[in-house]
Each structure stands twice: as C-alpha cells, then as structure tokens.
Short mmCIF file of the N, C-alpha and C atoms (twelve columns), coordinates in Angstrom:
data_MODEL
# 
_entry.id   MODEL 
# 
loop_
_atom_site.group_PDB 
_atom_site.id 
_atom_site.type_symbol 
_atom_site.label_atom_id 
_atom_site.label_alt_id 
_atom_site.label_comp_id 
_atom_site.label_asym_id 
_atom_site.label_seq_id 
_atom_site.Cartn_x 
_atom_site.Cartn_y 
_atom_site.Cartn_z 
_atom_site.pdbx_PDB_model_num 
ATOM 1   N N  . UNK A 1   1.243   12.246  -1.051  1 
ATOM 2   C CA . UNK A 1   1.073   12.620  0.327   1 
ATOM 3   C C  . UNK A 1   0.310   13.933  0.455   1 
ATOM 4   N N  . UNK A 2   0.642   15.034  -0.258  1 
ATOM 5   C CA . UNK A 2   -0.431  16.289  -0.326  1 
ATOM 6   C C  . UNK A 2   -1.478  15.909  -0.286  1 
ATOM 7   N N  . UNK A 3   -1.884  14.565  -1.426  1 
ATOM 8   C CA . UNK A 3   -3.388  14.861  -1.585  1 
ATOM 9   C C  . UNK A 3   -4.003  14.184  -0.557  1 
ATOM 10  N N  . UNK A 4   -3.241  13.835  0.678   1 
ATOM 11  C CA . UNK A 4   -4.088  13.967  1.670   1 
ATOM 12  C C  . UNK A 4   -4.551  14.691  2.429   1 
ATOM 13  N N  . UNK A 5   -4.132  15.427  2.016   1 
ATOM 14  C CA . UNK A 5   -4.524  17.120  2.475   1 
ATOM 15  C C  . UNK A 5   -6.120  16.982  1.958   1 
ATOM 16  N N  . UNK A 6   -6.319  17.141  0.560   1 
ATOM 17  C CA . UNK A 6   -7.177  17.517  0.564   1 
ATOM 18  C C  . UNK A 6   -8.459  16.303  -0.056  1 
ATOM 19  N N  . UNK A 7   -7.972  15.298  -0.407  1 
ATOM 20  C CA . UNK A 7   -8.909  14.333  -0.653  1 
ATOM 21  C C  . UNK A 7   -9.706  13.559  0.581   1 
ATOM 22  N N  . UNK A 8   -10.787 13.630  1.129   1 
ATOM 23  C CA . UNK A 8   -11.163 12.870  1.970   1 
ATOM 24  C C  . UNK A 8   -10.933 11.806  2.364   1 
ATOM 25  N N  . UNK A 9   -11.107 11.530  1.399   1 
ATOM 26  C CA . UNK A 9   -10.867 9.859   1.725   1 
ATOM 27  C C  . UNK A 9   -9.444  9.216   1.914   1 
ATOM 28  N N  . UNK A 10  -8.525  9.800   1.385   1 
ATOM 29  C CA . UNK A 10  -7.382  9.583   2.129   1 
ATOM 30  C C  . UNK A 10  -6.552  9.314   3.232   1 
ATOM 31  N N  . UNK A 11  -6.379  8.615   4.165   1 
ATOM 32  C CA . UNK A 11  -6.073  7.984   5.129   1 
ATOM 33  C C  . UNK A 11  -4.308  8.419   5.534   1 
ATOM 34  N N  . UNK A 12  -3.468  9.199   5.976   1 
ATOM 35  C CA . UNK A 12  -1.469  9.450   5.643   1 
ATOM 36  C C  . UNK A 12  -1.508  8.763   7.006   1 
ATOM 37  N N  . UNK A 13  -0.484  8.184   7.417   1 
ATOM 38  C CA . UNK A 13  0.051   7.547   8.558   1 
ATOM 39  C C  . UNK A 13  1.268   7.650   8.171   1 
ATOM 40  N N  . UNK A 14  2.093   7.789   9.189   1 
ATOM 41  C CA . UNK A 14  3.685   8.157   9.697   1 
ATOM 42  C C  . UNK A 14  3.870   5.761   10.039  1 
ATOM 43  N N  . UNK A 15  5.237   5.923   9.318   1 
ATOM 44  C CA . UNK A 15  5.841   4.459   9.798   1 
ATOM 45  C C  . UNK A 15  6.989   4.800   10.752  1 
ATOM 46  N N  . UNK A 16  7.174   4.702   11.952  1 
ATOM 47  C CA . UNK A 16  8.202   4.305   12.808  1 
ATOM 48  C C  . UNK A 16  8.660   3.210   13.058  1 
ATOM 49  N N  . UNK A 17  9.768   3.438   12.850  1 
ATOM 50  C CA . UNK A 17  11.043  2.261   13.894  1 
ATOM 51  C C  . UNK A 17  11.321  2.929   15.298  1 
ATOM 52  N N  . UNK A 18  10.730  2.607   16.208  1 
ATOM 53  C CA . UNK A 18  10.714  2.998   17.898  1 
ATOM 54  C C  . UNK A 18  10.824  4.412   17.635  1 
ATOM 55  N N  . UNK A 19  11.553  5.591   18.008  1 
ATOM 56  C CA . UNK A 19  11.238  6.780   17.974  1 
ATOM 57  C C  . UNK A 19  11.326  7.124   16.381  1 
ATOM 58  N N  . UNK A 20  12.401  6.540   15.763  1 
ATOM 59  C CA . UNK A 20  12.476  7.049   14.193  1 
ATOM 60  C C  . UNK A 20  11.527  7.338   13.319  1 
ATOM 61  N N  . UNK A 21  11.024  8.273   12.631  1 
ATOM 62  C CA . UNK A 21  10.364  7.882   11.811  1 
ATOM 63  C C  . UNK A 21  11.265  7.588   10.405  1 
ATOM 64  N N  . UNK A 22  10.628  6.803   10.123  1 
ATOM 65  C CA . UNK A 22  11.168  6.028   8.688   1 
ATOM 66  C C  . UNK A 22  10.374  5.754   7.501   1 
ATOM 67  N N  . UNK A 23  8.901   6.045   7.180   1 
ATOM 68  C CA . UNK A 23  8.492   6.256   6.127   1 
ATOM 69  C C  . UNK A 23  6.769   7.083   6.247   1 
ATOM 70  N N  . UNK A 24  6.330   6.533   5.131   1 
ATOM 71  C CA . UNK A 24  4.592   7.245   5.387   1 
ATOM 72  C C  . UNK A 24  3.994   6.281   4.137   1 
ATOM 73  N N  . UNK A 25  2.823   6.241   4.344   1 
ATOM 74  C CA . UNK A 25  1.773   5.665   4.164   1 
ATOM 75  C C  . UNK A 25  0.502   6.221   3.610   1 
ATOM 76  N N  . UNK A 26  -0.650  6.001   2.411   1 
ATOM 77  C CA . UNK A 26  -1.821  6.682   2.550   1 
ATOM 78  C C  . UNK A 26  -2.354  5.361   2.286   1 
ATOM 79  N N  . UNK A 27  -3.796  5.622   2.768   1 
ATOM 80  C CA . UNK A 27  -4.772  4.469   2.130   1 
ATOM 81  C C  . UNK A 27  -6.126  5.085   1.855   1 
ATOM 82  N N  . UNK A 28  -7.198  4.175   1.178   1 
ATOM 83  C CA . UNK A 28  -8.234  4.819   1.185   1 
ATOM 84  C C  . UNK A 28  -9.523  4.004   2.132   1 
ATOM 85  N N  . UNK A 29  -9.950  5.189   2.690   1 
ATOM 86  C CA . UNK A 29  -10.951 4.655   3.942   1 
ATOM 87  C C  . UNK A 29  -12.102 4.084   3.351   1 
ATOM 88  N N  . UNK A 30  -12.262 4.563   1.966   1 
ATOM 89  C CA . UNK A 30  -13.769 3.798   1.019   1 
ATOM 90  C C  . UNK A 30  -13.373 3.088   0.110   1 
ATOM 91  N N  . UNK A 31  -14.457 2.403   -0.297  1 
ATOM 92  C CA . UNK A 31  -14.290 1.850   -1.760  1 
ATOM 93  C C  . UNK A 31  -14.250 2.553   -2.458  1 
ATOM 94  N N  . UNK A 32  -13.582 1.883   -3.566  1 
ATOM 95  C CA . UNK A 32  -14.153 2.780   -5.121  1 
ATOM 96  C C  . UNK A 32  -15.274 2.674   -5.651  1 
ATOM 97  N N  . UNK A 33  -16.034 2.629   -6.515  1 
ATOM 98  C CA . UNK A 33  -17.245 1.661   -7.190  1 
ATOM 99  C C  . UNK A 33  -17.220 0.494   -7.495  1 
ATOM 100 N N  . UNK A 34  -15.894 0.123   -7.934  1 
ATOM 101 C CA . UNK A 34  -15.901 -1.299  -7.711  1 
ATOM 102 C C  . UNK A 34  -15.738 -2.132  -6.438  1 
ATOM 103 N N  . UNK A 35  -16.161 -1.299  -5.152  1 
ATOM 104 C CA . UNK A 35  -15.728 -2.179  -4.164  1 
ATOM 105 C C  . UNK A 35  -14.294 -2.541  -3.740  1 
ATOM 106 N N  . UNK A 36  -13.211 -1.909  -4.012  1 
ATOM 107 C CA . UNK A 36  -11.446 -1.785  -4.308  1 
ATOM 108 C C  . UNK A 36  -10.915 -0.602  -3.183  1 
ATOM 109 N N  . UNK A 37  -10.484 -0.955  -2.248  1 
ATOM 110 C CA . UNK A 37  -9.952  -0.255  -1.249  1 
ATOM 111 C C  . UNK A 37  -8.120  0.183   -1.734  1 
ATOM 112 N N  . UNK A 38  -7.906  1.241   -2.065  1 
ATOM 113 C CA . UNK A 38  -6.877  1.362   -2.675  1 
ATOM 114 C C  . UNK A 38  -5.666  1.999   -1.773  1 
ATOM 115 N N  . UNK A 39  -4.120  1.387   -2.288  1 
ATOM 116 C CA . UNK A 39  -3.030  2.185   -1.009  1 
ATOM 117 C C  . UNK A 39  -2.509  2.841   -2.105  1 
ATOM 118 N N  . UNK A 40  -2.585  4.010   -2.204  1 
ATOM 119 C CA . UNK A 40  -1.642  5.033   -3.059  1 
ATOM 120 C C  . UNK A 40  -0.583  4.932   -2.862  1 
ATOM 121 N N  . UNK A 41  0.045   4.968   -2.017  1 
ATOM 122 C CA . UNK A 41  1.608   4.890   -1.449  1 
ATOM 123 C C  . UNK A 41  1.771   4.312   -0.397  1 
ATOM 124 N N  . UNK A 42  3.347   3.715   -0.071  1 
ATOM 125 C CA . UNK A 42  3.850   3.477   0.917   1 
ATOM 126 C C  . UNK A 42  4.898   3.818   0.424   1 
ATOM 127 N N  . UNK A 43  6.140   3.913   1.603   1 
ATOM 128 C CA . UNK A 43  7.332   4.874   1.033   1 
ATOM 129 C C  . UNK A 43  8.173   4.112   2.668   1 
ATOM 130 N N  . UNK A 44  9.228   3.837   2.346   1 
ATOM 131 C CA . UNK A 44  10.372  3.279   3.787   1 
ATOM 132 C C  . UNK A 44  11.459  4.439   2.882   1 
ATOM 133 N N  . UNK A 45  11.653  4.969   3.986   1 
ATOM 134 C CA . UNK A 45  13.198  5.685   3.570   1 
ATOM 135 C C  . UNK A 45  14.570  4.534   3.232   1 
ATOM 136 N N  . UNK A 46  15.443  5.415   2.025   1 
ATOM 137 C CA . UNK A 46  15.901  4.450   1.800   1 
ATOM 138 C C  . UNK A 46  16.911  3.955   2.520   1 
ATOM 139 N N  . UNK A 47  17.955  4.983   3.595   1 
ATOM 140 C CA . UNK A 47  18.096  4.093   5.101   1 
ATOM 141 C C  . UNK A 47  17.709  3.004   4.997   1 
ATOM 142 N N  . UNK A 48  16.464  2.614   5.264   1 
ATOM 143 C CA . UNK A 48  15.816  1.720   5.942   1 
ATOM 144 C C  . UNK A 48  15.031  0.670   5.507   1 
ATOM 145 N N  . UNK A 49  15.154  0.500   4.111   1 
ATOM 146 C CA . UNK A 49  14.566  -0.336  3.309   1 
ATOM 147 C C  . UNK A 49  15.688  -1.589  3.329   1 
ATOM 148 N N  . UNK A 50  14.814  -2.927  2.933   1 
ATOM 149 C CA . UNK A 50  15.530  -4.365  2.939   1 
ATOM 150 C C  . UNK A 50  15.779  -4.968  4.679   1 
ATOM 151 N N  . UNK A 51  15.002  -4.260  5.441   1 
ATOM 152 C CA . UNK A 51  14.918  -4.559  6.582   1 
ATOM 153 C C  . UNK A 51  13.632  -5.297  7.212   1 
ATOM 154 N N  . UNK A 52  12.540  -5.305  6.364   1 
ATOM 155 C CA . UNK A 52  11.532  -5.848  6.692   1 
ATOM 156 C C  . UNK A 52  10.227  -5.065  7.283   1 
ATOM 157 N N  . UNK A 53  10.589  -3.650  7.091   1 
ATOM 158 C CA . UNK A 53  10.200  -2.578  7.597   1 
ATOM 159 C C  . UNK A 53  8.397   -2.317  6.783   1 
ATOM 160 N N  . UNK A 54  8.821   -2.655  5.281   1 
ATOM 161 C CA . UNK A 54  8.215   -2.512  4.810   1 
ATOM 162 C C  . UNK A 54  6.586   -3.274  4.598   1 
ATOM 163 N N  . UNK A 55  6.981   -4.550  4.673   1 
ATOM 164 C CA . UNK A 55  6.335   -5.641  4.762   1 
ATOM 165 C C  . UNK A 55  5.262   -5.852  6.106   1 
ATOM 166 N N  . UNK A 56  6.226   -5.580  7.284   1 
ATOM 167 C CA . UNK A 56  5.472   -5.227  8.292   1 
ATOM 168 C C  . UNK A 56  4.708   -4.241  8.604   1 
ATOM 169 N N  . UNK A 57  4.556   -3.539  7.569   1 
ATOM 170 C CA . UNK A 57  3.628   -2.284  7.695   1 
ATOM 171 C C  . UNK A 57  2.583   -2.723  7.070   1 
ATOM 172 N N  . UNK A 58  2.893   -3.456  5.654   1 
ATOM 173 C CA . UNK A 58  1.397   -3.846  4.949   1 
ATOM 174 C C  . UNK A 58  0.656   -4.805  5.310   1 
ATOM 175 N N  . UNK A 59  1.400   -6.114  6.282   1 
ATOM 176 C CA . UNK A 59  0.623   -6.843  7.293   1 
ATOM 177 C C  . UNK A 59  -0.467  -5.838  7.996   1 
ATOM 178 N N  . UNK A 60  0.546   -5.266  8.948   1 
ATOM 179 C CA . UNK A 60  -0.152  -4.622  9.588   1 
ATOM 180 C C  . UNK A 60  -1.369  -3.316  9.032   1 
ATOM 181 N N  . UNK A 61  -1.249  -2.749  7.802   1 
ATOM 182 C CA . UNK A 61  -2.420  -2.282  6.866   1 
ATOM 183 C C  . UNK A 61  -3.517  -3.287  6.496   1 
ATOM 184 N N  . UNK A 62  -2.917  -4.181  6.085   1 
ATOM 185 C CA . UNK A 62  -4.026  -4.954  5.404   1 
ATOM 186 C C  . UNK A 62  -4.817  -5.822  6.769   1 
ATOM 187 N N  . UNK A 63  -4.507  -5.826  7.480   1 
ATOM 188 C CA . UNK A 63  -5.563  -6.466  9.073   1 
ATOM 189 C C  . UNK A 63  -6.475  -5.094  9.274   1 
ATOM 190 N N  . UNK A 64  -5.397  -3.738  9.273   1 
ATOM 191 C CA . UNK A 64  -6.462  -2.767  9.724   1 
ATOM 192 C C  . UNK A 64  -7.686  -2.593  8.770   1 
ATOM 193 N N  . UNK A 65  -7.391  -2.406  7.100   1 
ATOM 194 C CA . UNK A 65  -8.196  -2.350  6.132   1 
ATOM 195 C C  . UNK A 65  -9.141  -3.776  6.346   1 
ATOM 196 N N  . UNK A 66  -8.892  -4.591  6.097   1 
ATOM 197 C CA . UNK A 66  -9.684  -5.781  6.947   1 
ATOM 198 C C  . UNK A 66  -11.124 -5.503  7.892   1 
ATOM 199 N N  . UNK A 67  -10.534 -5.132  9.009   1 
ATOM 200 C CA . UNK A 67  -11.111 -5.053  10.292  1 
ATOM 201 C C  . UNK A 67  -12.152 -3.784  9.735   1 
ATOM 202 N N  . UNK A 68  -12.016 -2.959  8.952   1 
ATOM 203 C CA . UNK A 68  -12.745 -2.155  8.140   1 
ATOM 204 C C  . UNK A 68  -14.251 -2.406  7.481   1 
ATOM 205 N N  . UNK A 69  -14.272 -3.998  6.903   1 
ATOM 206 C CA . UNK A 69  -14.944 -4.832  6.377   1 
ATOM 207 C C  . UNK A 69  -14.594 -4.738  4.860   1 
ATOM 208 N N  . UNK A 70  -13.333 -4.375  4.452   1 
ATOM 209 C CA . UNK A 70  -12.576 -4.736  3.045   1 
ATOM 210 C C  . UNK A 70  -12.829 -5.682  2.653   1 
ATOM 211 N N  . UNK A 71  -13.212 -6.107  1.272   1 
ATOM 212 C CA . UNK A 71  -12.833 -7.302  0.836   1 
ATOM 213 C C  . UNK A 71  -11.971 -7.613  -0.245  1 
ATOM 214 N N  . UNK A 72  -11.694 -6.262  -0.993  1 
ATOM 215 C CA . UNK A 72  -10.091 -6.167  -1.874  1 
ATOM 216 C C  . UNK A 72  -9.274  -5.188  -1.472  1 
ATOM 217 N N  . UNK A 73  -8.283  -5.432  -1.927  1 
ATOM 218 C CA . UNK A 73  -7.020  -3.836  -1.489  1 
ATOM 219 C C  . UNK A 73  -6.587  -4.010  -3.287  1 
ATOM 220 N N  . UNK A 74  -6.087  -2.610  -3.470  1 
ATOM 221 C CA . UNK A 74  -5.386  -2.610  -4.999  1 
ATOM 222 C C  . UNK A 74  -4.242  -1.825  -4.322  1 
ATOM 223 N N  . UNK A 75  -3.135  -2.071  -5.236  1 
ATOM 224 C CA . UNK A 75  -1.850  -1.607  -5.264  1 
ATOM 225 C C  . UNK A 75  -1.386  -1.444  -6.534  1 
ATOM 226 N N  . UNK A 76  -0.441  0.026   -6.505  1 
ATOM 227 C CA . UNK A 76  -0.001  -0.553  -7.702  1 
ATOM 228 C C  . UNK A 76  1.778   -0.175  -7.673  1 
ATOM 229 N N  . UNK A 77  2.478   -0.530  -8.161  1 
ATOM 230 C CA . UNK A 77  3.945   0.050   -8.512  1 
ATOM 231 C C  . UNK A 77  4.803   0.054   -9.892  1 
ATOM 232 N N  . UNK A 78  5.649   0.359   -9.932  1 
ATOM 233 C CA . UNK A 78  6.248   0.954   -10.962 1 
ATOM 234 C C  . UNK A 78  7.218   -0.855  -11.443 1 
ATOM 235 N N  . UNK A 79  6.794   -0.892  -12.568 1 
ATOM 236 C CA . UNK A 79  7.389   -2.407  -13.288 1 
ATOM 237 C C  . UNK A 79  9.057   -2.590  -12.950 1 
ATOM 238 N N  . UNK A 80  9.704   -1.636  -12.593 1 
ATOM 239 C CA . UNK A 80  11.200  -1.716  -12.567 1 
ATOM 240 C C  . UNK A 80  11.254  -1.766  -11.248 1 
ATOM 241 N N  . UNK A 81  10.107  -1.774  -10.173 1 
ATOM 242 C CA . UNK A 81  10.650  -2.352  -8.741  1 
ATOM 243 C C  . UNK A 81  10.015  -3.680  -8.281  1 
ATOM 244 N N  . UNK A 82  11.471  -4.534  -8.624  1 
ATOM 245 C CA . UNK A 82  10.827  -5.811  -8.592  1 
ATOM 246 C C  . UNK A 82  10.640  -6.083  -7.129  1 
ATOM 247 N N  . UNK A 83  11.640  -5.004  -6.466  1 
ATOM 248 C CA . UNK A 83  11.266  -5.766  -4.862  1 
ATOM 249 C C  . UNK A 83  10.085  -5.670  -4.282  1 
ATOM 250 N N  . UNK A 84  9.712   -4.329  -4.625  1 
ATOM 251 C CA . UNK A 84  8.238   -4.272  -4.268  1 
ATOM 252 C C  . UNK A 84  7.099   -5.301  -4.890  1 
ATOM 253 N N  . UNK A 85  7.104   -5.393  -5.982  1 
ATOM 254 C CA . UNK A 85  6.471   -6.330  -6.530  1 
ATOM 255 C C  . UNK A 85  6.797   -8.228  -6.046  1 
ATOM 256 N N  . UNK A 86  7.701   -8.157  -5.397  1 
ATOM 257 C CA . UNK A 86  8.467   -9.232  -4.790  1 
ATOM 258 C C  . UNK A 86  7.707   -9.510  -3.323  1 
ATOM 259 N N  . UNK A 87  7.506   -8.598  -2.553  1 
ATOM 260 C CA . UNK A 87  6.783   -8.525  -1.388  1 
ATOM 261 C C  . UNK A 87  5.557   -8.045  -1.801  1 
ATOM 262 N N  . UNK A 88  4.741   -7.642  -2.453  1 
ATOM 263 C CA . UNK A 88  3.429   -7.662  -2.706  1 
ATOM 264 C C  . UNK A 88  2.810   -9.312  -3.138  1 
ATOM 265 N N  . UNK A 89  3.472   -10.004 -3.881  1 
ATOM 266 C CA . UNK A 89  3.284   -11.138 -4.026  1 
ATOM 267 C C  . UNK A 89  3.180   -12.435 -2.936  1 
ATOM 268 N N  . UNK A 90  4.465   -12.027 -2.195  1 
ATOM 269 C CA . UNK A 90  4.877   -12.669 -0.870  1 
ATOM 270 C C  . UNK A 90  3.609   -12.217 -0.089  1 
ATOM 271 N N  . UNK A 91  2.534   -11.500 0.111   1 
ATOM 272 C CA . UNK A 91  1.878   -11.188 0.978   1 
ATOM 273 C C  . UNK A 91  0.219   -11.140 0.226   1 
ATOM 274 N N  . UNK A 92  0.276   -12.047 -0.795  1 
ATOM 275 C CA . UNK A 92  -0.930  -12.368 -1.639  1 
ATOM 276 C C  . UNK A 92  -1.384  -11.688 -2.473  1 
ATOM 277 N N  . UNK A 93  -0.898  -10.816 -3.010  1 
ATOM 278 C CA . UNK A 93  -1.340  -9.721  -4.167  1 
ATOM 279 C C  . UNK A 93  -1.020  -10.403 -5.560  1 
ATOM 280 N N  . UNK A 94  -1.965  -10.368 -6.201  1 
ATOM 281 C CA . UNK A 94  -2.027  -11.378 -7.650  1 
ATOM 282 C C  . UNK A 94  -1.857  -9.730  -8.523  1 
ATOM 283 N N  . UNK A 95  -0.930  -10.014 -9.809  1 
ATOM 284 C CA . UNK A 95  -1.797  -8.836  -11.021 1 
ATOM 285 C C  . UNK A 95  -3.060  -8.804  -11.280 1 
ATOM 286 N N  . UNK A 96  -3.442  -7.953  -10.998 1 
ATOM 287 C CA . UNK A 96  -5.010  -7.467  -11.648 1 
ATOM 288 C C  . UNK A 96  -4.732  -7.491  -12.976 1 
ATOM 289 N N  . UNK A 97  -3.757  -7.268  -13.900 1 
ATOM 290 C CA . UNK A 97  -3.558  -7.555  -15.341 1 
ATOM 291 C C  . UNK A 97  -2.313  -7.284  -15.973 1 
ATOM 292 N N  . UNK A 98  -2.255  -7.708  -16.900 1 
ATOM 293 C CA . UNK A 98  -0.775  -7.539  -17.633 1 
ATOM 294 C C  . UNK A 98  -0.520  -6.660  -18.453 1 
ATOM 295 N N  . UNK A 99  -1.278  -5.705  -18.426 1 
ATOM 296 C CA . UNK A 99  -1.658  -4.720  -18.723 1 
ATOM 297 C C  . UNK A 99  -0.882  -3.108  -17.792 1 
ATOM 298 N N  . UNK A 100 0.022   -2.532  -18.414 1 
ATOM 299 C CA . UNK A 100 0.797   -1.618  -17.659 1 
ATOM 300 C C  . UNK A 100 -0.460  -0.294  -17.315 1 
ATOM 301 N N  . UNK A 101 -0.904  0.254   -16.456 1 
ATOM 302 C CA . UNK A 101 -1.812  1.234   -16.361 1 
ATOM 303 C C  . UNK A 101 -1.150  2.844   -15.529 1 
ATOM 304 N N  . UNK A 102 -1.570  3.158   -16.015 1 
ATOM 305 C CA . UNK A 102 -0.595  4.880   -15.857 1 
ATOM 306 C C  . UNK A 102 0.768   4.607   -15.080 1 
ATOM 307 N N  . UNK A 103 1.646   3.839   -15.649 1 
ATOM 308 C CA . UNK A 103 3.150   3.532   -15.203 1 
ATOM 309 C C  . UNK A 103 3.328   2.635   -14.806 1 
ATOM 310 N N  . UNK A 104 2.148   1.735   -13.996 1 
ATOM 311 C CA . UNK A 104 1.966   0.504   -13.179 1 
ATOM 312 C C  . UNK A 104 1.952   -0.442  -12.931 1 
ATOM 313 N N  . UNK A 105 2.506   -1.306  -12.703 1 
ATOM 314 C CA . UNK A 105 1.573   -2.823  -12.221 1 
ATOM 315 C C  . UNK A 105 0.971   -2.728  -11.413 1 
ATOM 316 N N  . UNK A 106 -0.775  -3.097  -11.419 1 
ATOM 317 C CA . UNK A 106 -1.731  -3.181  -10.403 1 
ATOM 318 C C  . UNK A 106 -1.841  -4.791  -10.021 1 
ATOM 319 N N  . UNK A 107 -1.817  -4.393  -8.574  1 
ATOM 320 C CA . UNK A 107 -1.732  -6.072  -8.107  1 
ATOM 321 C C  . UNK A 107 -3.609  -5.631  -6.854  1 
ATOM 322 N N  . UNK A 108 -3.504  -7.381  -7.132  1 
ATOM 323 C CA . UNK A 108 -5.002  -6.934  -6.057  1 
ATOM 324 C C  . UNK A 108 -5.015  -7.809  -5.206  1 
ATOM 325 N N  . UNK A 109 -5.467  -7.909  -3.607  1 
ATOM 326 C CA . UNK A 109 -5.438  -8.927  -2.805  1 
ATOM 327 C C  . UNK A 109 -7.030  -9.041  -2.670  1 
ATOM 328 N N  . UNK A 110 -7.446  -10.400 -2.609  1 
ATOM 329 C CA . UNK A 110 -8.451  -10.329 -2.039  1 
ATOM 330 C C  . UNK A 110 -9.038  -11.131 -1.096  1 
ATOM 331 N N  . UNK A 111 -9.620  -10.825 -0.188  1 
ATOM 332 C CA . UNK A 111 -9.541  -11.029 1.091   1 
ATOM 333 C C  . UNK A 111 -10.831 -12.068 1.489   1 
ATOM 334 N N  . UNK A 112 -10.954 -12.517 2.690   1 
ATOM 335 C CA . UNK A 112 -12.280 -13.486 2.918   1 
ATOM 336 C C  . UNK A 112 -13.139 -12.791 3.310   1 
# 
C-alpha cells in the first residue's frame, strides 16, 4: 500500500461495505512489457472476510481493468491461501505456472 505513494502506476482504492470501510486494493494502470496488468494486493479485513466481499470487488476490478482495454490481469498469492486461490479460480484465473515465484502462486486471467 505505501508503494502507492510513490510508484506511479499504482492505482490504492478503499473497499466499503455501505459506510464501513473494510479493506484496500492496488492495481496497476499500465502494462508491464509483457502486456500483464498486475493487482499487487487486495486485502478484506478479517471481520469481514468469507462474506463475499472479496470476490465482489475483483468482479468489479476486473470490468474496470477491462473497460481500460486490458487484455490480461496477473495475480499472485501466497500457496497456503487456498481460499484465495479458491476464488481466483472461481473467477477465471488459470496458474501462469507451477512454478512458486517470490512466495507465490501467479495466476493469470485472460480476457477477450
């Protein structure tokens, strides 16, 4: 979340539940060189996680990144959270490889 402070391209958005806030968000507004629109984080407080909170945020990311003219998103998370990796799947994200990369599983969606 800092380094949206200072990385440009970084995108932070606040997640609310009606007045609550309940998590945050970064994305990136460019490609990489490979053409890979990347979400560094998403974060639901843990309150508020297993509610669907989460899921409905990356719908709603991945239409905005979309509407952008995206044609991949990368993600990545940590191998011991299967839920996340559970709803990244549920919402079309394949592994980019089986291959663990700085802590990760990278999953990639790609889009029409």
């Amino acid at each position: 979340m800092a380094e949206s402070k200072y990385v440009d391209d970084f995108e932070l958005r606040a997640i609310y539940c009606d007045d609550d806030l309940i998590g945050f968000l970064t994305f990136c507004k460019n490609p990489d060189s490979d053409g890979n629109h990347w979400i560094p984080a998403i974060m639901i407080d843990e309150n508020h996680q297993g509610k669907g909170y989460g899921k409905t945020t990356m719908k709603q990311l991945i239409e905005l990144i979309e509407s952008m003219g995206c044609k991949k998103i990368m993600i990545g998370h940590r191998p011991n959270n299967l839920i996340a990796g559970e709803m990244y799947e549920s919402l079309g994200f394949k592994k980019a490889s089986e291959e663990i990369i700085d802590g990760e599983i990278i999953r990639l969606l790609q889009l029409n």
